[in-house]
Coordinates of C-alpha atoms in Angstrom, one line a residue:
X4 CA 0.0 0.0 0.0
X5 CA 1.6 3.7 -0.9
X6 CA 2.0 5.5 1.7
X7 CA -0.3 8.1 2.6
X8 CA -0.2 12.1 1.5
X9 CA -0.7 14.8 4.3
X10 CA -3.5 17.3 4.0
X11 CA -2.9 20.5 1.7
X12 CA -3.4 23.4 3.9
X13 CA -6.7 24.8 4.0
X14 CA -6.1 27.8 2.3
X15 CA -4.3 25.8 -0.7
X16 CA -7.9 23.1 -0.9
X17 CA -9.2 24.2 -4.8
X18 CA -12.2 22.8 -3.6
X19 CA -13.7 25.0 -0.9
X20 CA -14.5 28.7 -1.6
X21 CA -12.0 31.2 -1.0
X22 CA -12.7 33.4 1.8
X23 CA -14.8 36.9 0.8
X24 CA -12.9 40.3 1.5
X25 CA -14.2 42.0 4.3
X26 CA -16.8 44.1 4.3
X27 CA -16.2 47.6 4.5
X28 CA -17.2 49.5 7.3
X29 CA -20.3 51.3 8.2
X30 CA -20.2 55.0 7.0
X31 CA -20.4 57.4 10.2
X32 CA -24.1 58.0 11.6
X33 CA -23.5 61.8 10.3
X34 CA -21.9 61.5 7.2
X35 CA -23.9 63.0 3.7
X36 CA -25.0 60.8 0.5
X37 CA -22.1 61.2 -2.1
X38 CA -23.5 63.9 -4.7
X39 CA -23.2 63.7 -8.2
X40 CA -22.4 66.9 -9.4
X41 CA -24.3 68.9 -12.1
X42 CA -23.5 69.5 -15.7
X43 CA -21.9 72.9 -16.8
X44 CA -24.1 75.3 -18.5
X45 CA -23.3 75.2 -22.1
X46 CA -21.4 78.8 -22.7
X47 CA -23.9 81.6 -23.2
X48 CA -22.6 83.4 -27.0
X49 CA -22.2 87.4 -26.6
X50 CA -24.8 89.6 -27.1
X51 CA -24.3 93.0 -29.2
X52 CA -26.8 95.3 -26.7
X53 CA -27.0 97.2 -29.3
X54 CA -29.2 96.8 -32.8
X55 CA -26.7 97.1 -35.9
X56 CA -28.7 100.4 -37.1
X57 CA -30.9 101.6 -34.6
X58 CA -33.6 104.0 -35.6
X59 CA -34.1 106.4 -32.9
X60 CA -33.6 107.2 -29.3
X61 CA -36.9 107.3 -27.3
X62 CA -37.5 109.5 -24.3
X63 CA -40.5 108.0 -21.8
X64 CA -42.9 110.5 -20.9
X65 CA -44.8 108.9 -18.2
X66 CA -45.4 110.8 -15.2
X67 CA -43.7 110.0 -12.1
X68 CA -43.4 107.9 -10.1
X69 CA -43.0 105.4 -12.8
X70 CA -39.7 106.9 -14.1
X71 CA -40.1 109.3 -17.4
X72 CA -40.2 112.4 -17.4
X73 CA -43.0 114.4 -18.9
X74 CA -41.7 117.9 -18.2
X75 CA -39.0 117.2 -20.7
X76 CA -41.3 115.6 -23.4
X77 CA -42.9 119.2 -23.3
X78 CA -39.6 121.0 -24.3
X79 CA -38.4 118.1 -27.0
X80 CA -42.5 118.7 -28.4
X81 CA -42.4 122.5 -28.9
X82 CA -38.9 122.5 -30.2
X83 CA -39.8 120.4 -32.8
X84 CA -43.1 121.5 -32.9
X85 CA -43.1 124.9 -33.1
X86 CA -39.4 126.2 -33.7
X87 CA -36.7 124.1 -35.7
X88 CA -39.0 120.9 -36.6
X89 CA -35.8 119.6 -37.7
X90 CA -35.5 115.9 -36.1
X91 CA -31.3 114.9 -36.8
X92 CA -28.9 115.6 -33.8
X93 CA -25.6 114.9 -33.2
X94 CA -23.5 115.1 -30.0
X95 CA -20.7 117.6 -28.8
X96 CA -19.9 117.1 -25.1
X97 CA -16.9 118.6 -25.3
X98 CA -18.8 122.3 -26.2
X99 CA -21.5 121.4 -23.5
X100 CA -20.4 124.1 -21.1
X101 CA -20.1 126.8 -23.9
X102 CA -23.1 125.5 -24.6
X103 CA -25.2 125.8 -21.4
X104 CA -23.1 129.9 -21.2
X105 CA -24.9 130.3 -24.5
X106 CA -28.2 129.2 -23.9
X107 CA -29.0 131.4 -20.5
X108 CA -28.9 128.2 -18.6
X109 CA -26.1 128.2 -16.4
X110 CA -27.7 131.6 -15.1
X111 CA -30.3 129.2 -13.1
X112 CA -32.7 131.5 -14.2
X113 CA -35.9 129.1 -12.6
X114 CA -33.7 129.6 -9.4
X115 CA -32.6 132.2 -7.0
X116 CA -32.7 136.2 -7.5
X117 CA -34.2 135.6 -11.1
X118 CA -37.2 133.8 -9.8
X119 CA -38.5 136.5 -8.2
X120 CA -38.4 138.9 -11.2
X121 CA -40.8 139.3 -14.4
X122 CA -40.9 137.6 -16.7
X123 CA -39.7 134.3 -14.6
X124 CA -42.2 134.0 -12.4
X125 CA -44.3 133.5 -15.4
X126 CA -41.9 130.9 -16.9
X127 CA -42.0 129.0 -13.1
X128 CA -45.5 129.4 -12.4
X129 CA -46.4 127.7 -15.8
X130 CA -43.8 125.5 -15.9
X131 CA -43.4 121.6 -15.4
X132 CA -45.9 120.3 -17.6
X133 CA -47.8 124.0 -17.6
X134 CA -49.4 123.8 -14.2
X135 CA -46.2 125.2 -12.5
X136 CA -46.4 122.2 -10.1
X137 CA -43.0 120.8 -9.1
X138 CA -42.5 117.7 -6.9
X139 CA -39.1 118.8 -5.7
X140 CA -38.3 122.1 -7.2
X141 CA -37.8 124.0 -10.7
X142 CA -34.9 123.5 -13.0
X143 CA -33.7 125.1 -16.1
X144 CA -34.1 122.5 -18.8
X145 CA -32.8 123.0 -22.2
X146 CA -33.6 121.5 -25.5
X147 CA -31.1 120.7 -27.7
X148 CA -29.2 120.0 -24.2
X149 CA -26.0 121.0 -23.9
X150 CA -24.7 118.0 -25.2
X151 CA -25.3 118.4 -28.0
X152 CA -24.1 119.7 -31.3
X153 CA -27.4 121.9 -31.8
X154 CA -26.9 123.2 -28.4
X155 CA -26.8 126.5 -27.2
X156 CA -27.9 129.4 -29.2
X157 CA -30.6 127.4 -30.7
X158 CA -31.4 125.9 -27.7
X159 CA -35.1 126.8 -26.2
X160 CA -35.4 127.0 -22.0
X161 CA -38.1 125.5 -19.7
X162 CA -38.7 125.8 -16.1
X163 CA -39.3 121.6 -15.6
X164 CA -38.8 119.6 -11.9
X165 CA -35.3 119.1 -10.7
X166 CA -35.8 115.3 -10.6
X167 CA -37.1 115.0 -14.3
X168 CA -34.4 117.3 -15.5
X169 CA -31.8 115.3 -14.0
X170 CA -33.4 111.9 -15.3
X171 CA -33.2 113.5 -18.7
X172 CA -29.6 114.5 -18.8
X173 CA -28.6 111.2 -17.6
X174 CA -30.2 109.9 -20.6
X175 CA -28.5 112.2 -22.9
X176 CA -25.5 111.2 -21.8
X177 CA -26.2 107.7 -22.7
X178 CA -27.1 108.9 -26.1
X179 CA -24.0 110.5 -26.8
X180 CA -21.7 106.9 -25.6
X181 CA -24.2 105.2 -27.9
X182 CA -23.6 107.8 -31.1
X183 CA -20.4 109.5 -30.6
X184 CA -20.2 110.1 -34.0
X185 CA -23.5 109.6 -35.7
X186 CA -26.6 111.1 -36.0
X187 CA -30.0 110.1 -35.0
X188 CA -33.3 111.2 -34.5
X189 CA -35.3 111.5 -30.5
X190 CA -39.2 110.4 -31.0
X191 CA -41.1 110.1 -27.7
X192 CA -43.2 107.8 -25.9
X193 CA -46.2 107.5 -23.2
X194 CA -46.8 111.0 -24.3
X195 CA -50.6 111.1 -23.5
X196 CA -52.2 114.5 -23.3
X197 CA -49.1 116.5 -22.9
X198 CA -49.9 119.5 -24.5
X199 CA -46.9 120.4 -26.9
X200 CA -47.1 116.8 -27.9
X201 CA -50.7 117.1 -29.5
X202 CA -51.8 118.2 -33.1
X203 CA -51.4 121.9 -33.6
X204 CA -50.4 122.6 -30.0
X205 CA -50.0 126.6 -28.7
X206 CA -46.7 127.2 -30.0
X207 CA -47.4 130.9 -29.1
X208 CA -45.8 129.8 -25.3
X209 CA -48.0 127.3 -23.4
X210 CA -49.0 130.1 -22.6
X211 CA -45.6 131.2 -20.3
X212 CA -43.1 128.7 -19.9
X213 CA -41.1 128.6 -23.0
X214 CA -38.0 131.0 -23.2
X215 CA -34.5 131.9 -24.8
X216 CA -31.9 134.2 -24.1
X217 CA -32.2 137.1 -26.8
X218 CA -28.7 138.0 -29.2
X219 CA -26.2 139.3 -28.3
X220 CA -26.4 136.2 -25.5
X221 CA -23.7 138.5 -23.3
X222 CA -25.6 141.7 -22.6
X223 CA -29.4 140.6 -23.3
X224 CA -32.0 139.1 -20.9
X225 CA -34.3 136.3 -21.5
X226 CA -37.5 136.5 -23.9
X227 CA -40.0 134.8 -23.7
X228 CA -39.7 131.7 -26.4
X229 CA -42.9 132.2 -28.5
X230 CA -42.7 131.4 -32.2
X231 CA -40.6 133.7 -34.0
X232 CA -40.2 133.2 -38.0
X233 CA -36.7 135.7 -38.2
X234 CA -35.3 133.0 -35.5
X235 CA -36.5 129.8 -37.3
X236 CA -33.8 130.0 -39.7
X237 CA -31.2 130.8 -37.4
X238 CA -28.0 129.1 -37.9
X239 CA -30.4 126.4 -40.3
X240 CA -30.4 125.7 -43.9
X241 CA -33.8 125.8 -45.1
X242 CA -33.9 128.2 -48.1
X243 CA -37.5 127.8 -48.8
X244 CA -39.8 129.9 -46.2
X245 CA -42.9 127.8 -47.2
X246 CA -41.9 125.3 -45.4
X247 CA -43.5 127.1 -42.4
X248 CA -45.9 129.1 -43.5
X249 CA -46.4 132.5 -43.1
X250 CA -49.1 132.9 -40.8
X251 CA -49.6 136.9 -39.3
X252 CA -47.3 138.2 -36.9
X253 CA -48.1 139.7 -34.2
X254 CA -47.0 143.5 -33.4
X255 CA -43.6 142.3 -31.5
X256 CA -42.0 140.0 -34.2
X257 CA -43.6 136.8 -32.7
X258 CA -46.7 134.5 -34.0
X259 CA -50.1 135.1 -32.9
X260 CA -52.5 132.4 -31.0
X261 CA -53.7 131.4 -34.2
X262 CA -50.0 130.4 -35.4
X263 CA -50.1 126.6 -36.7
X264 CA -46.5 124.8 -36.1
X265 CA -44.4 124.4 -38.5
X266 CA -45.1 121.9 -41.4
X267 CA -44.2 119.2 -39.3
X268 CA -45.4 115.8 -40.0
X269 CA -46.6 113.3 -37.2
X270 CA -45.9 109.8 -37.1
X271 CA -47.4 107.4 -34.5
X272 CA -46.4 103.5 -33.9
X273 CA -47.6 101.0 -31.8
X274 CA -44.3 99.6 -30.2
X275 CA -43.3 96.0 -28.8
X276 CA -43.6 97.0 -25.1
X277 CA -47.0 98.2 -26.0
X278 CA -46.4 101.8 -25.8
X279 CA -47.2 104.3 -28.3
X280 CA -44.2 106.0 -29.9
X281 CA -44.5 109.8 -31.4
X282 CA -42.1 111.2 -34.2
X283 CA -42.3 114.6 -35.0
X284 CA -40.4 115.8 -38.1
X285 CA -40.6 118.2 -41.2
X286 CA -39.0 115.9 -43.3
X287 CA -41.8 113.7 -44.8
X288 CA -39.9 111.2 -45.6
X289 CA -38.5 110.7 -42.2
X290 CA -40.6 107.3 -41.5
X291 CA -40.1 103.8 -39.7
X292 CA -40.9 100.7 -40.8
X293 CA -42.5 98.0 -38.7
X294 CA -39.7 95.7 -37.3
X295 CA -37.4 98.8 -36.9
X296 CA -35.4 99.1 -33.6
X297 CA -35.5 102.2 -31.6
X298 CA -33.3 102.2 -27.9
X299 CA -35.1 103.8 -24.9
X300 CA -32.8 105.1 -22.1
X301 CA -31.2 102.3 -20.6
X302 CA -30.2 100.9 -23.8
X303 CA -32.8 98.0 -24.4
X304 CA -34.1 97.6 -28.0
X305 CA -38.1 97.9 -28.4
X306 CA -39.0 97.6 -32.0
X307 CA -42.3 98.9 -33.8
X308 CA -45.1 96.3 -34.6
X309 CA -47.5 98.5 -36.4
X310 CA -48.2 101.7 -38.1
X311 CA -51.1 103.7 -36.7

């Protein structure tokens, strides 16, 4: 009989099942679940704020406190209504100070010693939007401002709220960054029942708040700003006087109450925000066509949807 073989270990036996690893331990009792983590974001492409020609810059004439400011609309409307009519502006910051010597404004003439002389109080007590009412207090307010290129002499001065007159020169401002070398037109917006926004408005001075400082600007006092045909074609380059009219004058140079504006043409649009949009221009071919992109004062785009 062969003799017989010892055992193979235990561990070496192919026959029984190897041993499992052991298990691993128990996660604390305060530990978190893992978390997966999220996917990235795919990478958002720049956006151009700006429309590659954009049509206008809009002013908002709604009343306070919802953040336009009316008492400016009134001085855009009866510049354009009943003086120049002429809807094209460029900027000139650098002149703005010349500017504001030139126009009478940096006299403060709805301030201080002058508002307590004739013909000022006039201009403050019909001022704002022409019931003299001011939430904080009167501020000279000039239109073209002082940025601008048609600035100063030309300009035409209104007693308006410090608040809207500072909201307004803000946005001018903005205009100029946005055309530093081009030129564009201003329509309005929300304009309602402001008066020197309407058809045929009073352009003989609603009824006192419009006024200019009189040539020579260095020795002569302010006038108040009623239409005046001799000044329409100051520093302008109409040739043709029909373009206005030539309605009576009355006895001191200036139109009569009966005065129409100038032949200005008035376009309205109904806008994507739902807002109605007013251009006021003498050129008659100065249109916009629906899908056109205007900027309003912060720089976002609203385009018009339809001609009314």
């Amino acid at each position: 009989m062969a003799p017989k073989l010892p055992e193979p270990p235990l561990s070496l036996n192919p026959l029984l099942p190897v041993d499992p690893p052991p298990a691993a331990p128990p996660p604390p009792a305060n530990s978190l679940p893992p978390i997966n983590p999220l996917p990235l974001p795919a990478p958002v492409p720049p956006v151009n704020p700006l429309p590659p020609n954009p049509q206008s810059e809009v002013v908002d004439c709604n009343s306070y406190p919802i953040g336009g400011a009316p008492e400016t609309c009134q001085n855009i409307c009866w510049y354009l209504n009943c003086y120049k009519g002429k809807n094209e502006f460029t900027c000139d910051p650098a002149s703005a100070d010349r500017h504001r010597k030139e126009s009478g404004c940096d006299r403060h003439p709805c301030t201080g010693a002058f508002a307590q002389k004739d013909p000022f109080k006039g201009f403050i007590a019909h001022g704002g939007i022409g019931d003299g009412v001011y939430a904080h207090r009167p501020s000279c307010d000039e239109f073209p401002p002082a940025s601008f290129t048609q600035g100063g002499r030309d300009a035409r001065l209104r007693c308006i709220d410090s608040s809207d007159n500072s909201r307004s020169g803000n946005w001018y401002k903005a205009m100029c960054k946005r055309h530093p070398t081009t030129s564009f037109s201003i329509a309005v917006k929300n304009q309602g029942a402001l008066s020197q926004c309407q058809p045929n408005p009073n352009c003989k001075n609603d009824p006192a708040s419009q006024f200019f400082l009189r040539a020579p600007y260095s020795t002569q006092d302010y006038t108040p700003g009623k239409r005046d045909m001799r000044l329409a074609f100051h520093a302008d380059t109409i040739e043709d006087s029909s373009n206005y009219g030539a309605p009576e004058n009355d006895a001191d140079g200036t139109m009569g109450t009966d005065a129409t504006p100038n032949n200005v043409t008035r376009r309205e649009y109904r806008m994507s925000d739902g807002s109605t949009m007013l251009l006021l221009s003498r050129d008659e071919q100065h249109d916009f066509e629906v899908g056109s992109s205007h900027l309003e004062q912060d720089g976002s785009v609203i385009t018009v949807v339809q001609k009314l």
